[in-house]
Short mmCIF file of C-alpha atoms in Angstrom, two decimals:
data_model
loop_
_atom_site.label_atom_id
_atom_site.label_comp_id
_atom_site.label_asym_id
_atom_site.label_seq_id
_atom_site.Cartn_x
_atom_site.Cartn_y
_atom_site.Cartn_z
CA MET A 70 -2.32 -5.86 -13.22
CA GLY A 71 -0.09 -5.44 -10.16
CA LYS A 72 -0.91 -1.76 -10.00
CA GLU A 73 -4.66 -2.34 -10.22
CA MET A 74 -4.53 -5.04 -7.56
CA ARG A 75 -2.60 -2.74 -5.23
CA GLN A 76 -5.07 0.09 -5.88
CA ALA A 77 -7.97 -2.21 -4.93
CA VAL A 78 -6.23 -3.36 -1.74
CA LEU A 79 -5.41 0.24 -0.79
CA HIS A 80 -9.03 1.22 -1.37
CA LEU A 81 -10.16 -1.57 0.94
CA ALA A 82 -7.56 -0.63 3.56
CA PHE A 83 -8.17 3.13 3.57
CA ASP A 84 -11.82 3.50 2.59
CA GLY A 85 -13.18 0.22 3.91
CA LEU A 86 -11.12 -0.47 7.01
CA GLY A 87 -10.05 3.04 7.99
CA ALA A 88 -6.28 2.54 7.73
CA ARG A 89 -4.12 5.60 8.44
CA GLU A 90 -1.15 4.41 6.40
CA ALA A 91 0.12 1.53 4.31
CA GLY A 92 3.57 0.11 3.90
CA SER A 93 5.26 -1.88 1.18
CA ASP A 94 8.70 -3.46 0.97
CA ALA A 95 10.55 -4.80 -2.05
CA PHE A 96 14.05 -6.00 -2.76
CA PHE A 97 16.18 -3.20 -4.19
CA ASP A 98 16.33 -4.88 -7.59
CA ASN A 99 12.59 -5.66 -7.80
CA HIS A 100 12.04 -2.76 -10.16
CA ALA A 101 8.43 -3.62 -11.02
CA SER A 102 7.25 -3.59 -7.40
CA ASN A 103 9.23 -0.46 -6.58
CA ARG A 104 7.78 1.32 -9.64
CA VAL A 105 4.23 0.40 -8.59
CA SER A 106 4.85 1.83 -5.12
CA GLN A 107 6.23 5.05 -6.59
CA ALA A 108 3.39 5.36 -9.12
CA LEU A 109 0.78 5.03 -6.38
CA GLY A 110 2.30 7.83 -4.31
CA TYR A 111 4.26 5.87 -1.74
CA VAL A 112 7.28 7.69 -0.33
CA LEU A 113 10.61 5.95 0.26
CA ASN A 114 10.81 5.22 3.98
CA GLY A 115 14.32 3.85 4.38
CA VAL A 116 16.05 0.60 3.64
CA THR A 117 16.63 -2.61 5.51
CA TRP A 118 18.22 -5.98 4.84
CA ASP A 119 16.86 -9.49 4.50
CA THR A 120 18.17 -12.80 3.31
CA ARG A 121 17.51 -13.99 -0.24
CA ARG A 122 18.81 -17.35 -1.39
CA GLY A 123 21.13 -17.43 1.60
CA GLU A 124 22.67 -14.03 0.83
CA PRO A 125 22.02 -10.60 2.37
CA ALA A 126 19.92 -8.37 0.12
CA GLU A 127 18.83 -4.76 0.49
CA ILE A 128 15.13 -3.94 0.72
CA LYS A 129 13.46 -0.61 -0.04
CA ARG A 130 10.72 0.34 2.41
CA TRP A 131 7.78 2.44 1.22
CA ARG A 132 5.06 4.35 3.13
CA LEU A 133 1.73 5.77 1.95
CA THR A 134 -0.43 7.90 4.26
CA ARG A 135 -4.19 8.29 3.97
CA GLU A 136 -3.66 11.90 2.87
CA GLN A 137 -1.30 10.83 0.08
CA TRP A 138 -3.73 8.11 -1.02
CA ILE A 139 -6.70 10.50 -1.15
CA LYS A 140 -4.86 12.65 -3.73
CA GLN A 141 -4.62 9.68 -6.12
CA ARG A 142 -7.54 7.46 -5.12
CA ARG A 143 -9.59 5.95 -7.90
CA ASP A 144 -13.29 6.69 -8.11
CA ASP A 145 -14.23 3.51 -9.99
CA ILE A 146 -13.65 1.02 -7.16
CA GLU A 147 -16.76 -0.03 -5.26
CA LEU A 148 -16.66 -1.73 -1.87
CA VAL A 149 -19.64 -3.95 -1.13
CA ALA A 150 -20.76 -4.97 2.38
CA VAL A 151 -17.39 -4.24 3.99
CA GLY A 152 -19.21 -2.44 6.79
CA ASP A 153 -20.98 -5.68 7.72
CA CYS A 154 -17.59 -7.31 8.39
CA LEU A 155 -16.15 -4.58 10.60
CA PRO A 156 -17.75 -5.66 13.90
CA VAL A 157 -16.52 -9.21 13.38
CA LEU A 158 -13.01 -7.83 12.87
CA GLY A 159 -13.30 -5.53 15.89
CA ILE A 160 -12.94 -2.41 13.72
CA ASP A 161 -14.92 0.79 14.14
CA PRO A 162 -16.34 2.21 10.90
CA PRO A 163 -13.92 4.64 9.19
CA PRO A 164 -14.78 8.33 9.13
CA ALA A 165 -16.90 9.45 6.21
CA HIS A 166 -15.17 11.57 3.58
#
């Protein structure tokens, strides 16, 4: 379910809102989240540190470009009326593909 949810959000971001890239971060030992990022074509984009339960913990940073997403995009996700929201959000319509 996590993978499908992320695919839907990426579809909205790239196809509906015209995003150029997406990022995702997960603690180093959050294997499920890191596997979803890898499976969806994200590329490791470095590491950073944060605090978890009062202790320092390493975080993997992931990056997915529009071009990488297009290679794996699903064709069964339908966006409805997103274009009507764009002016309210101050976003120009994304380029057609």
